CSV table of C-alpha atoms and ligand atoms in Angstrom, one decimal:
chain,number,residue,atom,x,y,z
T,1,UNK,CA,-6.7,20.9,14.2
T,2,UNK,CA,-7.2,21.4,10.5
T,3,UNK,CA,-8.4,18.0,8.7
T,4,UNK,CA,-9.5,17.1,5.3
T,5,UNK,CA,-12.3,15.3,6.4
T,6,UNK,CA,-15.6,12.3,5.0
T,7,UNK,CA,-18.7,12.3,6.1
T,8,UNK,CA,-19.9,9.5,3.9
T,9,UNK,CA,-19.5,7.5,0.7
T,10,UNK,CA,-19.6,8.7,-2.5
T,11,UNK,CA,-17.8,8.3,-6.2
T,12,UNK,CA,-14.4,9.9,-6.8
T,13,UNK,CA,-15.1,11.9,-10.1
T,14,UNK,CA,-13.8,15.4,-11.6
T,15,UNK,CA,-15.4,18.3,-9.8
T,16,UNK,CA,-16.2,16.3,-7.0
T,17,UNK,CA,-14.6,16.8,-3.5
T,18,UNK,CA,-15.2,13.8,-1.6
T,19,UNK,CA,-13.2,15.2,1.4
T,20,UNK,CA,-14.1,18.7,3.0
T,21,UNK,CA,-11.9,20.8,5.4
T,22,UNK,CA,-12.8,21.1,8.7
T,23,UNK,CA,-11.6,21.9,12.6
T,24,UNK,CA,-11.9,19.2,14.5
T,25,UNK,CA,-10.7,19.2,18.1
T,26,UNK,CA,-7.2,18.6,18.9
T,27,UNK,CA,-7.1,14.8,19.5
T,28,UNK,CA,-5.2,14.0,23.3
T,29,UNK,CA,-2.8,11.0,24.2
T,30,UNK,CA,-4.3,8.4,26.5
T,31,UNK,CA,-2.7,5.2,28.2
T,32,UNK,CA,0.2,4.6,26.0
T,33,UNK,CA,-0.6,6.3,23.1
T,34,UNK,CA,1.7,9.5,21.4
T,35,UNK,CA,0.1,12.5,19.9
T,36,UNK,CA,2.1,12.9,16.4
T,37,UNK,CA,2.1,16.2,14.6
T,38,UNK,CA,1.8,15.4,11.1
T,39,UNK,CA,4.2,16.4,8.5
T,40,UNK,CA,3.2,14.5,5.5
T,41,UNK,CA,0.7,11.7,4.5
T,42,UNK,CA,0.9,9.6,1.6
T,43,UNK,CA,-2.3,8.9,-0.7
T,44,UNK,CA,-3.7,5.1,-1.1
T,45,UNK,CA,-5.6,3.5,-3.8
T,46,UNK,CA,-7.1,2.0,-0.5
T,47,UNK,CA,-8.9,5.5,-0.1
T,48,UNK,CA,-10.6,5.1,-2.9
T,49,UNK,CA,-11.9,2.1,-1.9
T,50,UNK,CA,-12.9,3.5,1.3
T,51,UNK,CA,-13.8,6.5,-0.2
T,52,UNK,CA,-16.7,4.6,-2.9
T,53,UNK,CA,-17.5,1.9,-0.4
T,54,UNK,CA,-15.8,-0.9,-0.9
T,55,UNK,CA,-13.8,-1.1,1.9
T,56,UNK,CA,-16.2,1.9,4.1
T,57,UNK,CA,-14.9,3.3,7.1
T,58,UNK,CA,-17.5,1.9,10.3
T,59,UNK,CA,-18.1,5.3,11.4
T,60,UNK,CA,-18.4,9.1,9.9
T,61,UNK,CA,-16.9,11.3,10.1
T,62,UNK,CA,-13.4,10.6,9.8
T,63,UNK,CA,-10.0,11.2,8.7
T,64,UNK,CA,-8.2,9.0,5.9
T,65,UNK,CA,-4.7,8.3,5.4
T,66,UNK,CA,-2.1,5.4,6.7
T,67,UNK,CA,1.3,6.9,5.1
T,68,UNK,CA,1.7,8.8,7.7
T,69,UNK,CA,4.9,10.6,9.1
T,70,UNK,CA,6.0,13.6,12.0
T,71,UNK,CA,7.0,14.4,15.2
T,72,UNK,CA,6.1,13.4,18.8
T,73,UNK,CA,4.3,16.2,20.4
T,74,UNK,CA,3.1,14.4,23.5
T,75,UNK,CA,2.9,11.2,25.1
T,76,UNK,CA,0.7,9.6,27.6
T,77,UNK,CA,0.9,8.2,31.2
T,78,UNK,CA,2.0,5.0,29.8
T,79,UNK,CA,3.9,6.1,26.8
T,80,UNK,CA,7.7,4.9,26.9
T,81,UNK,CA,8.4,4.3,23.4
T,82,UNK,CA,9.2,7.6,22.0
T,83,UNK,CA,10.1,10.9,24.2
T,84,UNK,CA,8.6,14.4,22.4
T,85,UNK,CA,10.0,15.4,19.0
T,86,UNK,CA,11.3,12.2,18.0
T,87,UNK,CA,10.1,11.7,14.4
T,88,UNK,CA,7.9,8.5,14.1
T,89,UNK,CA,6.0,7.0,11.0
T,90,UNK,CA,2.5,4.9,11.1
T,91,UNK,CA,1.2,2.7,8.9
T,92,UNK,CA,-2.2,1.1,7.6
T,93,UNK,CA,-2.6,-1.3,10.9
T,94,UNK,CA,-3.7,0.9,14.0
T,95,UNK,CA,-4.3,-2.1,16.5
T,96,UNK,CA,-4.7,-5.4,17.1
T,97,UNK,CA,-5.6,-7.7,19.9
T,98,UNK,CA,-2.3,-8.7,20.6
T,99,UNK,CA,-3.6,-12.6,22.0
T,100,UNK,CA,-5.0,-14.4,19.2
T,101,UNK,CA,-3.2,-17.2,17.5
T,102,UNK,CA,-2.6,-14.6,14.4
T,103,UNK,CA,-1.1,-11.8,16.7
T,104,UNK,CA,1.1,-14.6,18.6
T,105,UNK,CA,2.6,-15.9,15.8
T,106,UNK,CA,3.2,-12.3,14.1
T,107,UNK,CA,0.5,-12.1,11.7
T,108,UNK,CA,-1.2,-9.5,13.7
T,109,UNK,CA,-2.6,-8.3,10.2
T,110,UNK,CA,-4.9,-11.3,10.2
T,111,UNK,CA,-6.3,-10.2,13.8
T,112,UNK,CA,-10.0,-10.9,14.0
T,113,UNK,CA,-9.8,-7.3,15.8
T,114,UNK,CA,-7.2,-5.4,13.4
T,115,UNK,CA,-8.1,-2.2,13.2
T,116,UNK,CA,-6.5,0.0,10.3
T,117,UNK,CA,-5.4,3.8,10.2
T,118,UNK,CA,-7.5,6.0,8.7
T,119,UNK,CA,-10.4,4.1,8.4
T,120,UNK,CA,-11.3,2.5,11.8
T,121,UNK,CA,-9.8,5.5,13.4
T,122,UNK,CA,-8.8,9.0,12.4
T,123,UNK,CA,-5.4,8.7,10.3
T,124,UNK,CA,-3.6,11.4,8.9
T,125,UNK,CA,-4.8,13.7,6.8
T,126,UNK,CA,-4.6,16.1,9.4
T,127,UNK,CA,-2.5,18.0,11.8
T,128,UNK,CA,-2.9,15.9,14.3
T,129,UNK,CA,-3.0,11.8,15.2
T,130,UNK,CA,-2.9,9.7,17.9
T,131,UNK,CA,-1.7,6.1,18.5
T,132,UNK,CA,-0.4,3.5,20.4
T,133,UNK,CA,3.5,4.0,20.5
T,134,UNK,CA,4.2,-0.2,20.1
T,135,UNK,CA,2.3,0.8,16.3
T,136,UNK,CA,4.5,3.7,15.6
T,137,UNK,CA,7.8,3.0,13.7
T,138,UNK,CA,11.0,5.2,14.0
T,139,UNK,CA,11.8,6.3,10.4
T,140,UNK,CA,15.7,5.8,9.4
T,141,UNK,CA,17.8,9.4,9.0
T,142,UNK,CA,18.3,9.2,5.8
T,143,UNK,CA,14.6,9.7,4.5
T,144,UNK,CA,13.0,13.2,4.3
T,145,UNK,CA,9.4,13.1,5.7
T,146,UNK,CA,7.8,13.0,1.8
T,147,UNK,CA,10.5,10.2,1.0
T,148,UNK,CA,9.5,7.9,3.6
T,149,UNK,CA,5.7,8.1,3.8
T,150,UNK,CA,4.8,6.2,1.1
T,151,UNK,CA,7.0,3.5,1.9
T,152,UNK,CA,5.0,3.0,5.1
T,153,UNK,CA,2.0,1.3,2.9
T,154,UNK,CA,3.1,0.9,-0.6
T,155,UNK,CA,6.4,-0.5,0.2
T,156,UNK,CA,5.8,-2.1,3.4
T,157,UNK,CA,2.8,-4.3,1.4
T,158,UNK,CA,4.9,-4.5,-1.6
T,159,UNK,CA,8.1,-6.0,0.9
T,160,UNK,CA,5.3,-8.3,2.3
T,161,UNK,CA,3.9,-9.3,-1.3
T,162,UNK,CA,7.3,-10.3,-2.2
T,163,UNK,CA,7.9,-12.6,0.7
T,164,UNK,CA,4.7,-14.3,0.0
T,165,UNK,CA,5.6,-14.8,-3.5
T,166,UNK,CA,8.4,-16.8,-2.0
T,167,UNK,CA,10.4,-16.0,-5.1
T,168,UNK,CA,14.3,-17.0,-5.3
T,169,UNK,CA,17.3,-15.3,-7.4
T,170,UNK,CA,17.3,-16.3,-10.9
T,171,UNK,CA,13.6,-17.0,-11.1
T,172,UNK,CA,11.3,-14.3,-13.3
T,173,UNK,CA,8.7,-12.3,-11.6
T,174,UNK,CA,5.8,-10.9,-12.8
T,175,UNK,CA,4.3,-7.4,-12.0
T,176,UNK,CA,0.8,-6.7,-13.0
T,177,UNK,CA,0.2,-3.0,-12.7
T,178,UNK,CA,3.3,-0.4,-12.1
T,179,UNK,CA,2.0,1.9,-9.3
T,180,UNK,CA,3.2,3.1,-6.0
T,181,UNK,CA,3.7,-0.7,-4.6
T,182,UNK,CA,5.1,-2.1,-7.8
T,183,UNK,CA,7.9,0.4,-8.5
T,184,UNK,CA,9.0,0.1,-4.8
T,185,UNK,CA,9.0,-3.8,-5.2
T,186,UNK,CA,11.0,-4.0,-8.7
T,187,UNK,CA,13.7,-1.7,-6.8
T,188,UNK,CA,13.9,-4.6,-3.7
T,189,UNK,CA,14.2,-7.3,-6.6
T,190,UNK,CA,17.1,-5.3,-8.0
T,191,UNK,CA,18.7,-5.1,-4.7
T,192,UNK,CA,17.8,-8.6,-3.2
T,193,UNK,CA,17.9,-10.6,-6.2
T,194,UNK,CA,20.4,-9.2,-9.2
T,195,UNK,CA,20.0,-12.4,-11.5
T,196,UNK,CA,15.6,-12.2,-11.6
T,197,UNK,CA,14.0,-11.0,-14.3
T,198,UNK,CA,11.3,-9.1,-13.8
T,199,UNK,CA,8.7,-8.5,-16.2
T,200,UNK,CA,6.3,-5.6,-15.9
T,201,UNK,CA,2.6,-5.5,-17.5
T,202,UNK,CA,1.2,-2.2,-17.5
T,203,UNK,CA,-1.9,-0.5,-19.5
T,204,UNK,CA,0.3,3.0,-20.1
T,205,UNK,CA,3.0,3.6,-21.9
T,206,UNK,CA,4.1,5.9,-19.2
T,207,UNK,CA,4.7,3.1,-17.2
T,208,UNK,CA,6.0,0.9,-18.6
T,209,UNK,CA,9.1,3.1,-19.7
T,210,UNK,CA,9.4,4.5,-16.0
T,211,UNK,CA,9.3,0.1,-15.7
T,212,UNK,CA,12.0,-0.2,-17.8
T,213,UNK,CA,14.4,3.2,-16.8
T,214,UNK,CA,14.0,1.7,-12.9
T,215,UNK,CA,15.4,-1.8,-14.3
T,216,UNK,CA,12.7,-4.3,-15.3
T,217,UNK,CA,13.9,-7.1,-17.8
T,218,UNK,CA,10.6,-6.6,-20.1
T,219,UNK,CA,7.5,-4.2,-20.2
T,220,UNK,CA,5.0,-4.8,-21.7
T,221,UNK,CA,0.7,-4.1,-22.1
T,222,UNK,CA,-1.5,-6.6,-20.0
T,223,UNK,CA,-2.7,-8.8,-22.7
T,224,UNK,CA,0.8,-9.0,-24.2
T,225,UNK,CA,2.6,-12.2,-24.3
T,226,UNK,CA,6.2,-12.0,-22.2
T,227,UNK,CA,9.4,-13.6,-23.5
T,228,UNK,CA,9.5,-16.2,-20.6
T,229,UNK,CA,6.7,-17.8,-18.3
T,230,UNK,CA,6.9,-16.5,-15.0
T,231,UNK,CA,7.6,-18.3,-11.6
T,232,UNK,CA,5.5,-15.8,-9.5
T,233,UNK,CA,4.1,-12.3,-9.7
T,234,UNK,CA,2.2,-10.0,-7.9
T,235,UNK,CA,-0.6,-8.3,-9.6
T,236,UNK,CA,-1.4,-4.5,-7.8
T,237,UNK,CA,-4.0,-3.5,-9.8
T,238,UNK,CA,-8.0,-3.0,-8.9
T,239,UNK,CA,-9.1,-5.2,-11.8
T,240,UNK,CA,-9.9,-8.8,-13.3
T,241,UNK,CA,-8.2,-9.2,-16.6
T,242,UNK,CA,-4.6,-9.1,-15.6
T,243,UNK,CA,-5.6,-12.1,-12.6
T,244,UNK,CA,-7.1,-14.0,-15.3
T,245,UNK,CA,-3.8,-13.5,-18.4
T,246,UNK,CA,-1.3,-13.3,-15.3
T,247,UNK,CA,-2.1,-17.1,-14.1
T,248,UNK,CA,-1.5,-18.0,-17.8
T,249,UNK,CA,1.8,-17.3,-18.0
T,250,UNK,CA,2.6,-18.8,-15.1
T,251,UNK,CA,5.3,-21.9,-14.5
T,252,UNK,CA,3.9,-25.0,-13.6
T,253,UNK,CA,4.0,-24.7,-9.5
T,254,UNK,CA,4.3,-20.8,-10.2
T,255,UNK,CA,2.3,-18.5,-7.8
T,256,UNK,CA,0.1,-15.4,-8.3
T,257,UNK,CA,-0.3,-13.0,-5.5
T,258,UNK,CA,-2.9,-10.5,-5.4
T,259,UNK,CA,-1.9,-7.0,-4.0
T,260,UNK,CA,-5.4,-5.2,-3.9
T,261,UNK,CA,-7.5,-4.5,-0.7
T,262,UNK,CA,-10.6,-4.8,-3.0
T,263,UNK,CA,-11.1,-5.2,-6.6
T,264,UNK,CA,-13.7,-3.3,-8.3
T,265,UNK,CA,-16.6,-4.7,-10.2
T,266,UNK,CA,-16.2,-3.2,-13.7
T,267,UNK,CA,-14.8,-6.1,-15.7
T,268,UNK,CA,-15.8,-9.4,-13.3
T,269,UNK,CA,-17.0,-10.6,-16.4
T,270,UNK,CA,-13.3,-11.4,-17.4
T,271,UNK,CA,-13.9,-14.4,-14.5
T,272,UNK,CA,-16.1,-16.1,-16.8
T,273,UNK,CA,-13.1,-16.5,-19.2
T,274,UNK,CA,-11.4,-18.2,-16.1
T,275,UNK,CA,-10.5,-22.1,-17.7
T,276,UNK,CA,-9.2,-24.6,-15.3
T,277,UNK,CA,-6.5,-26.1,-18.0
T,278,UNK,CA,-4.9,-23.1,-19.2
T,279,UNK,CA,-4.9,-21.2,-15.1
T,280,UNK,CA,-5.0,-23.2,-12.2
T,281,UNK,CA,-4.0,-26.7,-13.8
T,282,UNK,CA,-0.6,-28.1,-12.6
T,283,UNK,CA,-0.8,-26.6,-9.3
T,284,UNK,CA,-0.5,-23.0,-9.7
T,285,UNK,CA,-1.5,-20.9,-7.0
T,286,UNK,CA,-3.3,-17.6,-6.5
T,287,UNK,CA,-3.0,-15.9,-2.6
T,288,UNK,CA,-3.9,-12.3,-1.3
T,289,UNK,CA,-1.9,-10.2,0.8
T,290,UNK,CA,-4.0,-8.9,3.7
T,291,UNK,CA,-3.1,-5.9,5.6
T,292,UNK,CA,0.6,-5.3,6.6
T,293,UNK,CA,2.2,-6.5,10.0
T,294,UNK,CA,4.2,-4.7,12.2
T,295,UNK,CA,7.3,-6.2,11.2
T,296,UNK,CA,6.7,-6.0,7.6
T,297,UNK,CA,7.2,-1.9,8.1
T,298,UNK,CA,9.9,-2.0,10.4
T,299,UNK,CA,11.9,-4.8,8.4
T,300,UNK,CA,11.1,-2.7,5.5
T,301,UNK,CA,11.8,0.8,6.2
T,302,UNK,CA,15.3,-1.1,7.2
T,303,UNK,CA,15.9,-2.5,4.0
T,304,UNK,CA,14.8,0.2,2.3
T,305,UNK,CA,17.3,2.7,4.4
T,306,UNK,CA,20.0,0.4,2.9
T,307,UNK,CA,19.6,0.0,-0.4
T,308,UNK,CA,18.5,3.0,-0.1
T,309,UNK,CA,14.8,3.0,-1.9
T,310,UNK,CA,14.1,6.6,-2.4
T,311,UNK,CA,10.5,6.9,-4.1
T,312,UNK,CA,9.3,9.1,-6.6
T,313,UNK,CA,6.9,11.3,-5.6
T,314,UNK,CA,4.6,14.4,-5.6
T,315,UNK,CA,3.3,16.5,-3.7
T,316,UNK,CA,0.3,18.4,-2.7
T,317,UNK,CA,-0.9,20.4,-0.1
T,318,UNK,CA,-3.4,19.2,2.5
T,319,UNK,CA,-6.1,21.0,0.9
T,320,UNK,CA,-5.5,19.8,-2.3
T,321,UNK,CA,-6.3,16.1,-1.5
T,322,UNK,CA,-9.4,15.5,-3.5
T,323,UNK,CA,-7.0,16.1,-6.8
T,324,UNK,CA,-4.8,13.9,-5.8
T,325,UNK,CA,-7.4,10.9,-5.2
T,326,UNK,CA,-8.9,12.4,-8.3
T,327,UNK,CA,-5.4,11.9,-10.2
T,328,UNK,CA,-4.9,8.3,-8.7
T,329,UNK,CA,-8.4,7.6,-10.0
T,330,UNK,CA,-7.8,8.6,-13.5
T,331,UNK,CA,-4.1,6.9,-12.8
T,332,UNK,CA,-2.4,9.7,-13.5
T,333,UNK,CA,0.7,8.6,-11.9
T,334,UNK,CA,4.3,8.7,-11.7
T,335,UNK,CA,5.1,7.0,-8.4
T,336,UNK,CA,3.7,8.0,-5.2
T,337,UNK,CA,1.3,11.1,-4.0
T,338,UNK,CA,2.2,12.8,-0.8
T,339,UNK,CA,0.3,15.6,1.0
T,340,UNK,CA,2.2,17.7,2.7
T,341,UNK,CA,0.5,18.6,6.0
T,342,UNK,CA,3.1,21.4,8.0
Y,401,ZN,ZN1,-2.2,2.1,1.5
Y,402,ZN,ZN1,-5.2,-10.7,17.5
């Protein structure tokens, strides 16, 4: 199978191509795992972090990608989940033990032995994937493959962000950072709670008037000051400074939750600005949202069928997947980035 493929860390930067094409051998279905022949695969801001070593895959080489979406090909011994060409999506968690106290009670994405797609096994940016079929997700009809794969991470995390916020209707939220995750999670507020306001802080101005054309109450730049304090908010971006002026606009009681697999180092000197009164006094809260659980997708891609959630996106071919990381990088976006694989 054709793959775009690392073979070890390095920085994403202009003429750089992080990811080379290769042939690898056509992966085979064991026990009850399904061989799925990829269609298209969204791009993460989690691959970059993978990519420059923040989050680094244990083993090279492998394949990225967790957005993942095609068509049963095969399925093995054990398989009885899916029969051949039913069309299945998989997202960022791979495995998990299925026994601990985490996996018992659901929150199999704080295994001690979660494994994730495209990083502790090959995901799909390639042809080709294999998987257990209880971590494969039927995708509802009325999504084309492009449509749904990037709900598979950025709206299955941005659903479970959301909970976790624990938000109610009425209240404000807060979004720090209007990418993939974001835009998907201001379209669930819309739906799920009409009366919020939602207030979006974003460093472009491209941004923030996609924010406001999708419905936010208020956009705004990150060191702005919004009209109202807000009850929660999720921050999605790989930074310090909007943790740091996001907990002081907070509600007394309010809660921050942190969207981000890993932050980068570039501006931890904004923690030093961190002052006890003016952020964590009077029992505000900060939490981060680790991994995604099964039932976060499924629940999600439910949701999201009714609403319906359709996100925006482009694409590019396989081949072409360095400039799309290299585009997230430089956060050159407008939605979500989908390679299209067949
Ligand atoms: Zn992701
Ligand atoms: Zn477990």
């Amino acid at each position: 199978m054709k793959a775009m493929v690392l073979q070890g860390s390095s920085q994403v930067t202009s003429g750089q191509r992080p990811l080379i094409e290769a042939t690898l051998p056509d992966p085979e279905p064991k026990a009850s795992e399904i061989l799925v022949r990829v269609s298209a695969c969204g791009v993460c801001h989690t691959e970059l972090d993978e990519i420059e070593g923040r989050t680094p895959p244990p083993h090279f080489p492998v394949v990225l990608g967790h957005q993942v979406v095609g068509r049963v090909e095969a399925c093995g011994p054990e398989a009885r989940r899916f029969q051949t060409g039913d069309r299945v999506g998989i997202g960022w968690i791979f495995s998990a033990c299925g026994h601990c106290q985490f996996c018992r009670a659901g929150n199999e994405n704080l295994c001690p032995e979660f494994r994730a797609t495209g990083r502790d096994a090959n995901g799909g940016y390639a042809e080709l994937i294999t998987i257990r079929d209880d971590f494969a997700y039927a995708i509802p009809e009325v999504f084309t493959d492009a449509e749904a794969a990037p709900l598979l991470c950025a709206g299955a995390i941005g659903y479970r962000s959301l909970r976790l916020t624990g938000m109610k209707d009425g209240q404000v939220l807060g979004l720090t950072g209007f990418g993939a995750s974001a835009h998907l999670v201001l379209k669930m507020v819309r739906h799920r709670f009409p009366s919020a306001g939602v207030f979006v802080f974003a460093r472009s101005e491209r941004e923030r008037a996609f924010a406001l054309e999708l419905g936010a109450s208020w956009a705004g730049d990150t060191a702005d000051i919004p009209p109202e304090q807000l009850d929660s908010a999720i921050d999605t971006t790989p930074v310090w400074k909007p943790v740091i002026e996001t907990l002081a606009h907070l509600v007394p009681g309010g809660r921050l939750v942190v969207n981000a697999i890993r932050k980068e180092n570039t501006d931890q000197d904004e923690l030093t600005r961190l002052d006890y009164s003016a952020h964590l006094w009077m029992e505000k809260e900060i939490k981060s949202v680790a991994n995604v659980a099964r039932a976060d997708i499924s629940e999600f891609l439910e949701l999201a069928a009714e609403i319906p959630i359709k996100p925006e996106f482009e694409e590019f071919p396989l081949a072409e997947a360095n400039a799309a990381l290299q585009e997230l990088k430089a956060r050159k976006i407008r939605g979500a980035k989908v390679l299209r694989i067949a």
